GROMACS .gro file of N, CA and C in nm:
model
  150
    1MET      N    1  -0.813  -0.050   0.256
    1MET     CA    2  -0.896  -0.163   0.227
    1MET      C    3  -0.870  -0.277   0.325
    2PRO      N    4  -0.746  -0.299   0.368
    2PRO     CA    5  -0.724  -0.407   0.464
    2PRO      C    6  -0.802  -0.387   0.595
    3VAL      N    7  -0.821  -0.264   0.636
    3VAL     CA    8  -0.897  -0.236   0.758
    3VAL      C    9  -1.043  -0.274   0.736
    4VAL      N   10  -1.096  -0.238   0.622
    4VAL     CA   11  -1.235  -0.271   0.589
    4VAL      C   12  -1.251  -0.422   0.583
    5ALA      N   13  -1.163  -0.490   0.513
    5ALA     CA   14  -1.172  -0.635   0.498
    5ALA      C   15  -1.165  -0.706   0.633
    6ALA      N   16  -1.083  -0.654   0.723
    6ALA     CA   17  -1.070  -0.717   0.855
    6ALA      C   18  -1.194  -0.696   0.941
    7ALA      N   19  -1.273  -0.594   0.909
    7ALA     CA   20  -1.388  -0.559   0.992
    7ALA      C   21  -1.517  -0.629   0.950
    8VAL      N   22  -1.515  -0.700   0.838
    8VAL     CA   23  -1.637  -0.763   0.789
    8VAL      C   24  -1.630  -0.914   0.802
    9SER      N   25  -1.743  -0.978   0.780
    9SER     CA   26  -1.748  -1.124   0.790
    9SER      C   27  -1.677  -1.190   0.671
   10ALA      N   28  -1.648  -1.317   0.687
   10ALA     CA   29  -1.585  -1.394   0.579
   10ALA      C   30  -1.674  -1.394   0.454
   11GLY      N   31  -1.804  -1.405   0.473
   11GLY     CA   32  -1.895  -1.404   0.360
   11GLY      C   33  -1.892  -1.273   0.283
   12THR      N   34  -1.884  -1.164   0.356
   12THR     CA   35  -1.875  -1.033   0.291
   12THR      C   36  -1.743  -1.021   0.216
   13ARG      N   37  -1.635  -1.068   0.276
   13ARG     CA   38  -1.505  -1.065   0.206
   13ARG      C   39  -1.510  -1.147   0.078
   14ARG      N   40  -1.576  -1.263   0.082
   14ARG     CA   41  -1.589  -1.345  -0.040
   14ARG      C   42  -1.671  -1.272  -0.146
   15ALA      N   43  -1.778  -1.208  -0.103
   15ALA     CA   44  -1.866  -1.140  -0.198
   15ALA      C   45  -1.802  -1.017  -0.261
   16TYR      N   46  -1.728  -0.941  -0.183
   16TYR     CA   47  -1.674  -0.814  -0.231
   16TYR      C   48  -1.524  -0.815  -0.258
   17GLY      N   49  -1.457  -0.922  -0.221
   17GLY     CA   50  -1.311  -0.928  -0.232
   17GLY      C   51  -1.256  -0.896  -0.370
   18SER      N   52  -1.319  -0.949  -0.474
   18SER     CA   53  -1.267  -0.924  -0.609
   18SER      C   54  -1.282  -0.777  -0.647
   19TYR      N   55  -1.390  -0.714  -0.601
   19TYR     CA   56  -1.408  -0.570  -0.628
   19TYR      C   57  -1.307  -0.488  -0.552
   20TRP      N   58  -1.285  -0.524  -0.425
   20TRP     CA   59  -1.188  -0.450  -0.344
   20TRP      C   60  -1.048  -0.464  -0.402
   21LYS      N   61  -1.017  -0.582  -0.456
   21LYS     CA   62  -0.886  -0.602  -0.518
   21LYS      C   63  -0.866  -0.504  -0.634
   22ARG      N   64  -0.969  -0.486  -0.714
   22ARG     CA   65  -0.959  -0.392  -0.827
   22ARG      C   66  -0.942  -0.248  -0.779
   23VAL      N   67  -1.010  -0.214  -0.673
   23VAL     CA   68  -0.997  -0.079  -0.617
   23VAL      C   69  -0.853  -0.058  -0.570
   24VAL      N   70  -0.797  -0.156  -0.502
   24VAL     CA   71  -0.659  -0.145  -0.455
   24VAL      C   72  -0.563  -0.136  -0.573
   25GLU      N   73  -0.586  -0.217  -0.676
   25GLU     CA   74  -0.499  -0.210  -0.795
   25GLU      C   75  -0.505  -0.073  -0.860
   26GLN      N   76  -0.623  -0.014  -0.865
   26GLN     CA   77  -0.642   0.114  -0.933
   26GLN      C   78  -0.596   0.232  -0.847
   27TRP      N   79  -0.631   0.231  -0.720
   27TRP     CA   80  -0.609   0.347  -0.634
   27TRP      C   81  -0.538   0.309  -0.504
   28GLY      N   82  -0.446   0.217  -0.509
   28GLY     CA   83  -0.383   0.158  -0.391
   28GLY      C   84  -0.340   0.253  -0.281
   29GLN      N   85  -0.282   0.365  -0.314
   29GLN     CA   86  -0.228   0.454  -0.211
   29GLN      C   87  -0.327   0.564  -0.170
   30ARG      N   88  -0.442   0.565  -0.230
   30ARG     CA   89  -0.541   0.669  -0.198
   30ARG      C   90  -0.632   0.624  -0.085
   31ARG      N   91  -0.684   0.720  -0.012
   31ARG     CA   92  -0.783   0.689   0.092
   31ARG      C   93  -0.911   0.643   0.025
   32LEU      N   94  -0.987   0.564   0.096
   32LEU     CA   95  -1.110   0.508   0.042
   32LEU      C   96  -1.210   0.616   0.001
   33ASP      N   97  -1.206   0.731   0.067
   33ASP     CA   98  -1.301   0.837   0.035
   33ASP      C   99  -1.247   0.937  -0.069
   34GLU      N  100  -1.131   0.912  -0.127
   34GLU     CA  101  -1.073   1.006  -0.222
   34GLU      C  102  -1.122   0.992  -0.367
   35PRO      N  103  -1.140   0.872  -0.419
   35PRO     CA  104  -1.186   0.865  -0.559
   35PRO      C  105  -1.321   0.936  -0.575
   36THR      N  106  -1.331   1.012  -0.682
   36THR     CA  107  -1.454   1.087  -0.708
   36THR      C  108  -1.560   0.995  -0.768
   37PRO      N  109  -1.685   1.036  -0.764
   37PRO     CA  110  -1.790   0.954  -0.828
   37PRO      C  111  -1.760   0.925  -0.975
   38SER      N  112  -1.707   1.020  -1.047
   38SER     CA  113  -1.679   0.996  -1.189
   38SER      C  114  -1.564   0.895  -1.205
   39GLU      N  115  -1.467   0.897  -1.117
   39GLU     CA  116  -1.359   0.797  -1.123
   39GLU      C  117  -1.414   0.658  -1.094
   40ILE      N  118  -1.503   0.648  -0.998
   40ILE     CA  119  -1.564   0.520  -0.964
   40ILE      C  120  -1.646   0.469  -1.083
   41GLU      N  121  -1.718   0.559  -1.145
   41GLU     CA  122  -1.797   0.522  -1.262
   41GLU      C  123  -1.707   0.471  -1.375
   42ARG      N  124  -1.596   0.540  -1.399
   42ARG     CA  125  -1.503   0.496  -1.504
   42ARG      C  126  -1.445   0.359  -1.472
   43LEU      N  127  -1.412   0.334  -1.346
   43LEU     CA  128  -1.360   0.203  -1.307
   43LEU      C  129  -1.466   0.096  -1.328
   44ALA      N  130  -1.590   0.124  -1.292
   44ALA     CA  131  -1.697   0.028  -1.311
   44ALA      C  132  -1.715  -0.005  -1.460
   45GLU      N  133  -1.710   0.095  -1.544
   45GLU     CA  134  -1.723   0.073  -1.688
   45GLU      C  135  -1.605  -0.010  -1.741
   46TYR      N  136  -1.486   0.019  -1.692
   46TYR     CA  137  -1.368  -0.057  -1.733
   46TYR      C  138  -1.383  -0.204  -1.693
   47VAL      N  139  -1.426  -0.228  -1.569
   47VAL     CA  140  -1.441  -0.365  -1.521
   47VAL      C  141  -1.547  -0.438  -1.604
   48LYS      N  142  -1.656  -0.372  -1.636
   48LYS     CA  143  -1.761  -0.434  -1.718
   48LYS      C  144  -1.708  -0.473  -1.856
   49SER      N  145  -1.619  -0.391  -1.910
   49SER     CA  146  -1.568  -0.416  -2.045
   49SER      C  147  -1.463  -0.527  -2.049
   50GLN      N  148  -1.411  -0.562  -1.936
   50GLN     CA  149  -1.306  -0.666  -1.931
   50GLN      C  150  -1.362  -0.799  -1.910
   0.00000   0.00000   0.00000
């Protein structure tokens, strides 16, 4: 995620930063392409419920 964040504009980092933080908290040591669609869906549902 740090590589992605460094490659985008400040505005994009502001817009997506909170989402990226949750991804890092959930899957910190995994590659960005490793979480499955169902895992992403479960994370989205969890975030909505909080």
